[in-house]
XYZ file of C-alpha atoms in Angstrom:
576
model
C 25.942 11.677 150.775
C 25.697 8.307 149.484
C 28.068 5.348 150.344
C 29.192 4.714 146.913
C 30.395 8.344 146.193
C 32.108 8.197 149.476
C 35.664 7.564 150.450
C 34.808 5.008 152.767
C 36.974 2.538 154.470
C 36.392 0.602 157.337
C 38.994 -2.250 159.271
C 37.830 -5.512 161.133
C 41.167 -4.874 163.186
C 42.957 -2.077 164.735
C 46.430 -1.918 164.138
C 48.819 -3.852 166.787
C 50.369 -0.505 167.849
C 47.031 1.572 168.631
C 47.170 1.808 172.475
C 43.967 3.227 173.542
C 40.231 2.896 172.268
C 40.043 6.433 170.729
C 42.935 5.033 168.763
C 41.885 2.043 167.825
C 38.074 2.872 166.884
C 39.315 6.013 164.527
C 41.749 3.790 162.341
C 39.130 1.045 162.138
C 36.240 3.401 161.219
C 38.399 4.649 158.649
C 38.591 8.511 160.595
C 42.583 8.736 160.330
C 45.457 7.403 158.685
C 49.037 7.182 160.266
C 51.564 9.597 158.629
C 54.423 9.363 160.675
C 54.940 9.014 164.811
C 52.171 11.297 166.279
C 51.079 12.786 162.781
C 48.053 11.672 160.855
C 46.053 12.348 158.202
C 42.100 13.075 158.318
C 40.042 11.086 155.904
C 37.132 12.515 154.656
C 35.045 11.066 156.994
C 37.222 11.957 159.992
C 37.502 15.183 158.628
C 33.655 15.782 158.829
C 33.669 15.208 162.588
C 36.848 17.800 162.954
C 34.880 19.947 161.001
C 31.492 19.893 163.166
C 33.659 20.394 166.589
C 35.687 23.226 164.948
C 32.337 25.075 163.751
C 30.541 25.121 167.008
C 33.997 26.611 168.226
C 34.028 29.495 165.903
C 30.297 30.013 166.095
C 30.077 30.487 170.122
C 33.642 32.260 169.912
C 31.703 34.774 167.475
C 29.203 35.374 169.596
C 31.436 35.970 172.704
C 33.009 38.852 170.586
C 35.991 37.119 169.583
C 37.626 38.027 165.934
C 39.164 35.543 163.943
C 42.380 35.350 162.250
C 45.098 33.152 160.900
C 48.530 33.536 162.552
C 51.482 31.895 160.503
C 52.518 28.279 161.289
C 56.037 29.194 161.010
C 57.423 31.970 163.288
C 60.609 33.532 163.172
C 63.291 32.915 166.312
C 63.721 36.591 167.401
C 60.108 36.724 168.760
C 60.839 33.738 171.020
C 64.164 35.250 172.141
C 62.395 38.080 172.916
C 59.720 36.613 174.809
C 63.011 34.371 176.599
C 61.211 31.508 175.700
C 63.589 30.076 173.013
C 65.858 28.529 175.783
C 62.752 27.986 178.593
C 60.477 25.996 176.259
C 62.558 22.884 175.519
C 63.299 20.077 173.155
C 58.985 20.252 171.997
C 59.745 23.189 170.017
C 61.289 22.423 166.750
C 63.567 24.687 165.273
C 65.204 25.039 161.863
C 66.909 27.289 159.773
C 66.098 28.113 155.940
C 68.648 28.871 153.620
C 69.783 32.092 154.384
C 70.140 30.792 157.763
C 68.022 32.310 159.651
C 66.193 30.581 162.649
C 62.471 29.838 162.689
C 59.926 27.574 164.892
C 56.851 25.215 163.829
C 54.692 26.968 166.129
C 53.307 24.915 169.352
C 51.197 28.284 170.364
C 51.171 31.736 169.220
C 51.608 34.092 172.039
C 54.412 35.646 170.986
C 53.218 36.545 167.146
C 49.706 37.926 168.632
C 51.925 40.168 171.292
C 53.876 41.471 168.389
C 50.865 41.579 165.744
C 48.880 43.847 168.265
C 51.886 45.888 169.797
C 52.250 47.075 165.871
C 48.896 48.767 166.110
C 47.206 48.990 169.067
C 48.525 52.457 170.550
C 45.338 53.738 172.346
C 43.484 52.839 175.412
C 40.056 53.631 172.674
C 41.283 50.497 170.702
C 41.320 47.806 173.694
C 39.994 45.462 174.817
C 40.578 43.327 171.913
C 39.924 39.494 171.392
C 41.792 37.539 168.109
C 41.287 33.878 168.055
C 42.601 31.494 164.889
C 41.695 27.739 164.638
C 45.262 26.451 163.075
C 47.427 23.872 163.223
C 49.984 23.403 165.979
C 53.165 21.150 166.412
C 54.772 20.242 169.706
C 57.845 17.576 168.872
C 56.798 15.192 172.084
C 59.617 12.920 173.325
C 57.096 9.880 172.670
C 53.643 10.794 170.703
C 51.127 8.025 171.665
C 46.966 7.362 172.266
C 46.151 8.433 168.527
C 45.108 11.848 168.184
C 44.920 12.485 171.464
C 48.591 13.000 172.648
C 50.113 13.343 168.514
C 52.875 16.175 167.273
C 50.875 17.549 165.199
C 46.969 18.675 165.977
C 44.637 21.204 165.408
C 43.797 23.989 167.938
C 41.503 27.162 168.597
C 43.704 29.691 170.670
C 42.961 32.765 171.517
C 44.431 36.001 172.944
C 42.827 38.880 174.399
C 44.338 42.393 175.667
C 42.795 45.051 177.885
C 44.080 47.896 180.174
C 43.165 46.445 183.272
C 43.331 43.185 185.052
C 39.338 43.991 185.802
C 38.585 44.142 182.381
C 40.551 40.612 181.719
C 38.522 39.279 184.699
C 35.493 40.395 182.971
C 36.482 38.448 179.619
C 37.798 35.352 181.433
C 34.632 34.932 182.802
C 33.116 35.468 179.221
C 35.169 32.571 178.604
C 34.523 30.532 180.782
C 30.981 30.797 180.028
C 31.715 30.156 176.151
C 33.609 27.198 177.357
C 31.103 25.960 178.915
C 28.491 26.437 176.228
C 31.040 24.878 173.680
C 31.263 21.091 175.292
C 27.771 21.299 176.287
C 26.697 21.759 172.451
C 29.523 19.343 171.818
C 27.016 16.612 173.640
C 30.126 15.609 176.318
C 29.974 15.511 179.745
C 33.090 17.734 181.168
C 33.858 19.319 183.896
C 35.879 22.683 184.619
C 38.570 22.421 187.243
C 40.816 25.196 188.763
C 44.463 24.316 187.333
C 48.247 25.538 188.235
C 49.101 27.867 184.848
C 52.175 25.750 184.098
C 54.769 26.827 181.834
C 52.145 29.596 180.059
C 52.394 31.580 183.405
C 49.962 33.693 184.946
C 47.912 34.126 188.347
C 44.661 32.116 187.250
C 43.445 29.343 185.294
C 40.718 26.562 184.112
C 40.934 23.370 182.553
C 38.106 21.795 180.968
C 38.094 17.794 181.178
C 36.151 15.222 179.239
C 34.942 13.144 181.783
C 36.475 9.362 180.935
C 38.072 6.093 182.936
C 41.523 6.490 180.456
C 41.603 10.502 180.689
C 45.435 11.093 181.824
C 44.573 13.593 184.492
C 42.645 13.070 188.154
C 40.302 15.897 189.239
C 39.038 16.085 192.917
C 35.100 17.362 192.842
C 32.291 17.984 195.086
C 29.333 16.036 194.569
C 27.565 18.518 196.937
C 29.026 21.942 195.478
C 30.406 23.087 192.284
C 34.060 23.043 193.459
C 36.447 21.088 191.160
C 40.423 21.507 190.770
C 42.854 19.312 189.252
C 44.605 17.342 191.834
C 47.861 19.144 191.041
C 46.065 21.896 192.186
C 43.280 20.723 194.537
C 44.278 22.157 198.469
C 44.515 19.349 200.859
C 43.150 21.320 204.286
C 44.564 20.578 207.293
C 43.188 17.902 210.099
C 40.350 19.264 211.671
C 41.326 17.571 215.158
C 44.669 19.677 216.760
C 47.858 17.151 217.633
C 47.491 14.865 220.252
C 49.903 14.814 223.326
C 52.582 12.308 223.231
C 51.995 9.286 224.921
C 55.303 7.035 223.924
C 59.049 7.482 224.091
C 60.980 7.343 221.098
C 62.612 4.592 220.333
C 65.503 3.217 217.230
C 64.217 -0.150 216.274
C 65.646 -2.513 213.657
C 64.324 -2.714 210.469
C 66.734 -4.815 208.412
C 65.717 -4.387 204.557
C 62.335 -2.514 205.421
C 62.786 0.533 203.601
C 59.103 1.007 201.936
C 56.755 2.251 204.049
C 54.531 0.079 203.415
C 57.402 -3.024 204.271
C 58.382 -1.066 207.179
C 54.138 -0.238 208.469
C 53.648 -4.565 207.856
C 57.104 -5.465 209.754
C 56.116 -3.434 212.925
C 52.691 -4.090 212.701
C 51.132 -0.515 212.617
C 48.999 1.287 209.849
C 50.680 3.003 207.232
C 48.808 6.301 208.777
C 50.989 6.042 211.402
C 54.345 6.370 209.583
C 56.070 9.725 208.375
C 58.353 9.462 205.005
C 60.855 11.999 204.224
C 61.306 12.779 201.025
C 64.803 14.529 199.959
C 64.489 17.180 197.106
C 67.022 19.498 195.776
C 65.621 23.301 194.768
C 67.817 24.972 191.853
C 66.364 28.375 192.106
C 67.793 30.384 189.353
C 70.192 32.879 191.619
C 72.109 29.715 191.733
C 71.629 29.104 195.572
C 71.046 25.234 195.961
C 68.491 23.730 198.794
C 68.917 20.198 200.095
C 65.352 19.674 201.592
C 63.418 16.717 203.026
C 59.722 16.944 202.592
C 57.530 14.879 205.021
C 54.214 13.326 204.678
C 52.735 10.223 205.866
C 52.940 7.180 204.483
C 50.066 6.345 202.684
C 49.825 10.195 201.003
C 52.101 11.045 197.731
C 54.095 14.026 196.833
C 52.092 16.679 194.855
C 55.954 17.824 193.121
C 53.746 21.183 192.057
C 52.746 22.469 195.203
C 56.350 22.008 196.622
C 58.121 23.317 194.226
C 56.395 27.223 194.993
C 58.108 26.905 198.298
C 60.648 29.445 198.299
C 63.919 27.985 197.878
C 62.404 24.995 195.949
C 61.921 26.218 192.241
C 63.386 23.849 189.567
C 62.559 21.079 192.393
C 64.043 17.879 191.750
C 64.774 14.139 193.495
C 67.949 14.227 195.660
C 70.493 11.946 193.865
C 71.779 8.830 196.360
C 75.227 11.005 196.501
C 73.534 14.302 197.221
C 71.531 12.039 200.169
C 74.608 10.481 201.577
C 76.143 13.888 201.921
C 73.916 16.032 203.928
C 72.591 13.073 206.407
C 75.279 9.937 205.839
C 73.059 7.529 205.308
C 71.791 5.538 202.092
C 68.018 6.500 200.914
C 65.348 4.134 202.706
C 66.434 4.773 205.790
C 66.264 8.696 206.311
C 64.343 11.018 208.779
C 63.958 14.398 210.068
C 65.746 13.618 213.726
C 68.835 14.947 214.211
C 69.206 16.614 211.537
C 72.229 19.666 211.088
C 69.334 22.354 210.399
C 71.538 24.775 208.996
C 72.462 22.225 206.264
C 68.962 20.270 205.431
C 65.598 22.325 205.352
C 62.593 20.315 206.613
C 59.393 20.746 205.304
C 56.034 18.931 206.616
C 52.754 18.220 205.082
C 49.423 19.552 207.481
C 48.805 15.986 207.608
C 52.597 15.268 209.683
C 52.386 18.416 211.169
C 49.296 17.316 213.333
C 50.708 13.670 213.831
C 52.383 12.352 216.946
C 53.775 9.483 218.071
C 54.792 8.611 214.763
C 57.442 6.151 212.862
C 60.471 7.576 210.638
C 63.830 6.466 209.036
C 66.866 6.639 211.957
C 69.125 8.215 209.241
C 71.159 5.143 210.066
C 70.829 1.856 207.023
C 69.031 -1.008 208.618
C 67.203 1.479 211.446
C 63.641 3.505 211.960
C 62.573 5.307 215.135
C 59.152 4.950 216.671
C 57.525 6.849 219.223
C 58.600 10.503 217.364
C 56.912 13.849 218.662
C 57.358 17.095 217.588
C 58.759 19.731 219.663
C 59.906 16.651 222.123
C 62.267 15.059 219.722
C 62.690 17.371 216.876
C 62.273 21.064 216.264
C 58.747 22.230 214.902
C 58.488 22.087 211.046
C 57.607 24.783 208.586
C 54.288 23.926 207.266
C 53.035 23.429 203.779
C 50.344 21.670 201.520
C 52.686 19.473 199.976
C 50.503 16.417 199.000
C 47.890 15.521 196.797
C 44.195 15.411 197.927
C 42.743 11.660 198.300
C 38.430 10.563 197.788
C 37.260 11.470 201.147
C 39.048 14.309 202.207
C 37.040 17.971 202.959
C 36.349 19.905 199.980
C 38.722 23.184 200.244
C 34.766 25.303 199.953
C 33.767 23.256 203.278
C 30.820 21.585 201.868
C 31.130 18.224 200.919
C 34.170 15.505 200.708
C 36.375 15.414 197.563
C 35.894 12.613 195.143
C 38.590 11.839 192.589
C 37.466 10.591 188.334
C 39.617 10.956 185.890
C 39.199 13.509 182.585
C 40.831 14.462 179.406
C 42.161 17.610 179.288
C 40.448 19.324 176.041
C 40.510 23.285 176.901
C 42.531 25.692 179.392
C 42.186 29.319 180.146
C 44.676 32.079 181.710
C 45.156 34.961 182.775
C 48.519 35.793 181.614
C 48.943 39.139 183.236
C 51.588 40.660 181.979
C 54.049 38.172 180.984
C 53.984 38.346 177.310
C 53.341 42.041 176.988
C 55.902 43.186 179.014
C 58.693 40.952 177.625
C 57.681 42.226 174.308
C 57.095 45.883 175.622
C 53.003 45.670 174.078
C 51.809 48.754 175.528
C 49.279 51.459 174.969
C 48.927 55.225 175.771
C 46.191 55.662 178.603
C 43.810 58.778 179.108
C 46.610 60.769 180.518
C 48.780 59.946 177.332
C 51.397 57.783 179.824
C 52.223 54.351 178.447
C 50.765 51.704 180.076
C 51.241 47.880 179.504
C 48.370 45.642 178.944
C 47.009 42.870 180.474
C 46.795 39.676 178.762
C 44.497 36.213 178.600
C 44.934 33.313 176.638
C 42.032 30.795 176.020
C 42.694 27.290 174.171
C 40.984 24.332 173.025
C 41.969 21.305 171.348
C 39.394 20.452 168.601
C 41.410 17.516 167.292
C 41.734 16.307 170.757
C 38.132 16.491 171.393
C 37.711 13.739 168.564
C 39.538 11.507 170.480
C 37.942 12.505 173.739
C 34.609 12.032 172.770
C 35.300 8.812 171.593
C 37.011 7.731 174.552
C 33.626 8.809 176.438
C 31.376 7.307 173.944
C 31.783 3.768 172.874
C 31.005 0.363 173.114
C 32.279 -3.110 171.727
C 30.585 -2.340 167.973
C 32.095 0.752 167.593
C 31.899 5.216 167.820
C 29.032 6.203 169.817
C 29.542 9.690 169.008
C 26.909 12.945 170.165
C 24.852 13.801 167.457
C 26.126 17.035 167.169
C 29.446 16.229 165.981
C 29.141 12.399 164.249
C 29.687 11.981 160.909
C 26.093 12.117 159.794
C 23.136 11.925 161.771
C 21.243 9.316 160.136
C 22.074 6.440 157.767
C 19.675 5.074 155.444
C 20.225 0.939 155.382
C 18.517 -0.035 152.514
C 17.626 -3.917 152.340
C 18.315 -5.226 148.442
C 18.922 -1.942 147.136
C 20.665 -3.755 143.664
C 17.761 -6.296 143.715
C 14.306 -3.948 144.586
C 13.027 -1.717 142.864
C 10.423 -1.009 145.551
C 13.573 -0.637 148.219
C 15.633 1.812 145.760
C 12.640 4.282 145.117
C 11.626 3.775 148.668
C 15.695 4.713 150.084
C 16.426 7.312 147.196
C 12.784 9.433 148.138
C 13.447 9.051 152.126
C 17.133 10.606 151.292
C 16.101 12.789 149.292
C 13.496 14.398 151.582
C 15.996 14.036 154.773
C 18.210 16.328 152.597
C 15.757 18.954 151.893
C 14.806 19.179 155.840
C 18.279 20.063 156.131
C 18.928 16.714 158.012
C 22.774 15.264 157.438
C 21.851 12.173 156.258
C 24.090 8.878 154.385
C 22.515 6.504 152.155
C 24.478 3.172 152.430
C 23.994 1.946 148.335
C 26.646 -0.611 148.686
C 26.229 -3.544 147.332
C 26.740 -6.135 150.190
C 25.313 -7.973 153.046
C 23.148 -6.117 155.968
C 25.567 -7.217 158.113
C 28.495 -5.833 156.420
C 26.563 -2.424 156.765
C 24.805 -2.416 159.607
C 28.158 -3.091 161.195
C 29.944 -0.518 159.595
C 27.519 2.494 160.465
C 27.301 1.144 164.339
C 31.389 1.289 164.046
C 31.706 5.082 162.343
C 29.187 6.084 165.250
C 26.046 7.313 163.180
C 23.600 8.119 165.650
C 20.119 6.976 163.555
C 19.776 4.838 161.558
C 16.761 4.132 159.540
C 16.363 0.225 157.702
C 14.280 0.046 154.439
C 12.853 -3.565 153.360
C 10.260 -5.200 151.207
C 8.174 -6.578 154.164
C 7.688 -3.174 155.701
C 7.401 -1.218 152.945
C 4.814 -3.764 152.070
C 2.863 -2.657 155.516
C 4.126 0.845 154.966
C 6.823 0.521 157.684
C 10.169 1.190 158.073
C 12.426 -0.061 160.778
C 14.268 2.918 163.141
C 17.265 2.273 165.761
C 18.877 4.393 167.579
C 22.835 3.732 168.093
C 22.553 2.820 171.628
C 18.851 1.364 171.850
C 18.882 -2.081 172.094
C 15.859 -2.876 169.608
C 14.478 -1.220 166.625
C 11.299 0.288 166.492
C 8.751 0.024 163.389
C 7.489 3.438 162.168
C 5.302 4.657 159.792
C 6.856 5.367 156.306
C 4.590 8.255 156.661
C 5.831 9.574 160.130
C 9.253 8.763 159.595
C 10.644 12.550 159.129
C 8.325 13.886 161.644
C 10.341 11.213 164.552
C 13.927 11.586 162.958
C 13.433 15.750 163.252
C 11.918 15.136 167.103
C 14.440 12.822 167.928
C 17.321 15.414 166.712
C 16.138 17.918 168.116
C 15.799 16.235 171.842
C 19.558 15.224 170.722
C-alpha cells in the first residue's frame, strides 16, 4: 500500500473529550472516527488492525472445531421472554417496535437465537456436541459509554455457543477453550492473564476471564507469582487467619467518639491501628420470595466489602446498602455509629468476615450517635457470628492454592468463558432424544471475546509518548518504507519503489510513505499509527549501498546492507 493511495489522516491533538490513551492515540492516528456517544466508525486504517485480531480469532476457532455462522443483529422479543430475560436484563438492551408493532432487540449477545436455531434441528444425541461461533456486531445501550472503543455501545464480538449431552463433554470443550484462548492473545503478541471469574448475569457454575495486562485496565486480579493461580478479585477467596483467636485480655468499654464515624477518624482519635477496629456494614437482601433481610456485615477496618461474595449468602440476593431510615429502624441509631452488640437477633442478621471472626479485643460503633465500644470479644460480649468470605483479597495475603502470597495488577477484560449448564436450554426447552429415545436437555457453554476491545487493549498495553506501539501481528502494516526526497531523487524513488515491490512479493505487509513532505512529518506519523519496522531510504546510503532500519521501540537505527535488507526484515518478523 502506498501513502498516497491511502486514506490517511493523522491529528497533532486528541480531542478534549478522549479520556484514556487507547482513546486518544486511535483518533489521532486516524484509527476511528466518533459517530455518536459510544459509536464509531473504523477508518480504513483502523479497520486493518480489527481485521488482523478478528482473523487470528476465526483461524484458531477453526481449528478448535468451531463452525461459523452469522446470527441476525436484530432479534425478535418472544425469544427473550422466553428465555425471562426481557425484564432481568435491563435498561442496556434496546428495544423497539417496527411498524406492525411488534417488539424486537439490537442484540447485546445471542444466546437465546443459537438456543432456538439449534433446538429447530438438533433432535439426536448422534448430532451433538456441536460448536457455532459468529464474529458480529453487538450493541449494549450503556448508561454512560466512555474510554473510546473500549467501553462504546456499539462493538464487535466473536461469541460462541456450544451444546453437548453431558456436563463432561462441556468440561471437555471448555477446556478446548480455554486452550484456544490462550493461543489467541498469545498470537495476538499481548501479555494476559486468565483469571477464575463469578458468571454474572450470563449464569452458570464456572467461568474464565481473560485480561490484558495494563495500569488503566478497569478490573484488579489477585495472582501468584509462585503458581499459576489467578482470580478476579470479585472472585479471589480471602482464607482465613492462619493463627486461631486470641483470649481476651480487656473489658469492654463505651467510649466517646464525638464526630468519629470513619474508621479510619475513629482508629487516629483512639490511637490504635485500623486492624484493630471492626465496621459493620448494614445491607438489605430482596430475595425474590419477597422475604426482606436487614443484615450487618462485619469486617475490619482497613478490608472492603466484596458486594459479590455477600450477596450468595442465603437471604442476601438482590443485596443492597441499608437506607439511613431502614438503619434507624432496626438498631435506633444514625449510620457511623453502629455495631453488632446488643443487637435484637431475631430482627438484624449478623454476618462476619474470617478476618473478624478470629479478632478479639476489638473496637465497634455503640449503636448509640457520638459512641464506640472498645475492648469487644466474641462469645463474652456478643453471640458467635455466622461466618463468611465477605471481603476482597489484599497484595500479601495466602494464595487460596497455598503456595505463594496474592499480588494484585490491574487488566482489561477482553474474553470470558462459561459453562452455562442448563440455563438457556431449559428455559427454551432445547433438548435431544438420548440412546434410550427419552428426551434429555443439553448442556450448554458460551465462549466470548471482544475483538474491538482488544484494539483498545493492546494499545493501552503498548505505547509511549510518540504514539501506537502495537504487536506485529496485528499493526497496521509491518514495515514502512520512509523514503528520503522521493519527489526530488530519482536514485531514492527506484531505490523505495524496488524495496516495496520485493517486500510485497515475500508476502511481507509493507507501506510505502510517497508523500510529499518533511521526514519529520513522516517519521512521526508511522511512530504514531504504531508500524513496527520501519526501513529509511536516502542518497548517502544508497550511495554506500545502505539503508537505515529502526525498529519502533529501539532507540537508534541500524545501517544495513541494501543487499541484506529482506533477509533481516523476514528474521526480524519472524522472531516477532
Amino acid at each position: 500500500m502506498r501513502t498516497s493511495q491511502f486514506f490517511f489522516t493523522t491529528l497533532k491533538e486528541a480531542p478534549a473529550d478522549a479520556e484514556v490513551v487507547s482513546q486518544k492515540m486511535m483518533l489521532r492516528a486516524g484509527y476511528i472516527k466518533r459517530a455518536a456517544a459510544g459509536i464509531y466508525t473504523w477508518m480504513p486504517l483502523g479497520l486493518r488492525v480489527l481485521r488482523k485480531v478478528e482473523n487470528i480469532v476465526r483461524e484458531e476457532m477453526n481449528n478448535a472445531g468451531a463452525l461459523e455462522l452469522l446470527m441476525p443483529a436484530v432479534q425478535p422479543a418472544e425469544l427473550w421472554q422466553e428465555s425471562g430475560r426481557w425484564e432481568q436484563y435491563g435498561p442496556e438492551l434496546l428495544r423497539f417496535k417496527d411498524r406492525h408493532q411488534r417488539e424486537f432487540v439490537i442484540g447485546p449477545t445471542h444466546e437465546e437465537v443459537i438456543t432456538d436455531a439449534v433446538r429447530r434441528d438438533v433432535k439426536s444425541y448422534r448430532q451433538l456436541p456441536i460448536h457455532l461461533y459468529q464474529i458480529q456486531t453487538k450493541f449494549r445501550d450503556e448508561i454512560r459509554p466512555r474510554f473510546g472503543v473500549m467501553r462504546g455501545r456499539e462493538f464487535l464480538m466473536k461469541d460462541g455457543y456450544s451444546f453437548h449431552t453431558s456436563f463432561e463433554d462441556l468440561k471437555r470443550e471448555y477446556g478446548n477453550m480455554y486452550a484456544t484462548y490462550s493461543r489467541i492473545f498469545s498470537r495476538l503478541g499481548l501479555r494476559f492473564r486468565a483469571v477464575a471469574a463469578d458468571t454474572g448475569s450470563i449464569g452458570g457454575t464456572g467461568s474464565h476471564e481473560f485480561h490484558v495486562l495494563a495500569d488503566s485496565g478497569e478490573d484488579d486480579i489477585a495472582f501468584c507469582p509462585a503458581s499459576d493461580y489467578a482470580a478476579n478479585v470479585e472472585l479471589a477467596e480471602a482464607l482465613a487467619p492462619a493463627n486461631p483467636r486470641a483470649a481476651a485480655t480487656n473489658t469492654m468499654k463505651k467510649i466517646a467518639t464525638p464526630g468519629k464515624m470513619a474508621c479510619s477518624d475513629v482508629a487516629e482519635f483512639l490511637n490504635v491501628s485500623l486492624e484493630n477496629i471492626v465496621k459493620a456494614i448494614a445491607v438489605v437482601g430482596e430475595p425474590d420470595d419477597g422475604n426482606k433481610t436487614f443484615a450487618l456485615l462485619l469486617l475490619r477496618g482497613d478490608h472492603e466489602l466484596n458486594e459479590i461474595k455477600a450477596s450468595k449468602i442465603a437471604g442476601l440476593t438482590n443485596l443492597r446498602l441499608a437506607l439511613e431510615s431502614e438503619v434507624e429502624e432496626y438498631l435506633a441509631c444514625k449510620p457511623g455509629y453502629i455495631g453488632p452488640v446488643a443487637v435484637d437477633g431475631k430482627k438484624v442478621a449478623i454476618f462476619a468476615d474470617r478476618t473478624v471472626a478470629a479478632m478479639s479485643d476489638f473496637v465497634c460503633g455503640a449503636n448509640e450517635a457520638g459512641f464506640h465500644l472498645s475492648g469487644v470479644n466474641f462469645g463474652r460480649d456478643l453471640p458467635e457470628p455466622e461466618v463468611f468470605d465477605l471481603r476482597n483479597v489484599v497484595a500479601g495475603d495466602p494464595s487460596p492454592d497455598g503456595k505463594g502470597k496474592l499480588e494484585i495488577c490491574r487488566g482489561i477484560e477482553v474474553g470470558h468463558i462459561f459453562q452455562l449448564r442448563q440455563k438457556y436450554a431449559a428455559a427454551l426447552n432445547c433438548a435431544y432424544l438420548d440412546e434410550n429415545g427419552k428426551s434429555q436437555i443439553m448442556e450448554m457453554g458460551c465462549y466470548g471475546i471482544g475483538v474491538s476491545r482488544i484494539v483498545g487493549s493492546a494499545i493501552e498495553q503498548g505505547n509511549d509518548e510518540r504514539g501506537i506501539v502495537l504487536p506485529t501481528a496485528i499493526a497496521p502494516f509491518e514495515v514502512c518504507i520512509v523514503p528520503m526526497g522521493y519527489h526530488k531523487s530519482e536514485a531514492v524513488k527506484t531505490a523505495a519503489d524496488e524495496l516495496y515491490a520485493q517486500l510485497k512479493t515475500a508476502g511481507i505487509d509493507v507501506v510505502l510513505d510517497d508523500r510529499n513532505e518533511r521526514p519529520g512529518v513522516m517519521f512521526a506519523d508511522m511512530e504514531l499509527i504504531g508500524i513496527p519496522h520501519r526501513v529509511v531510504i536516502g542518497e548517502r546510503g544508497l550511495k554506500e549501498g545502505q539503508l537505515e532500519y529502526k525498529g519502533r521501540q529501539e532507540a537508534e537505527a541500524t545501517m544495513i546492507s541494501q543487499a541484506d535488507i529482506l533477509t533481516t526484515l523476514k528474521a526480524k518478523l519472524c522472531a516477532a
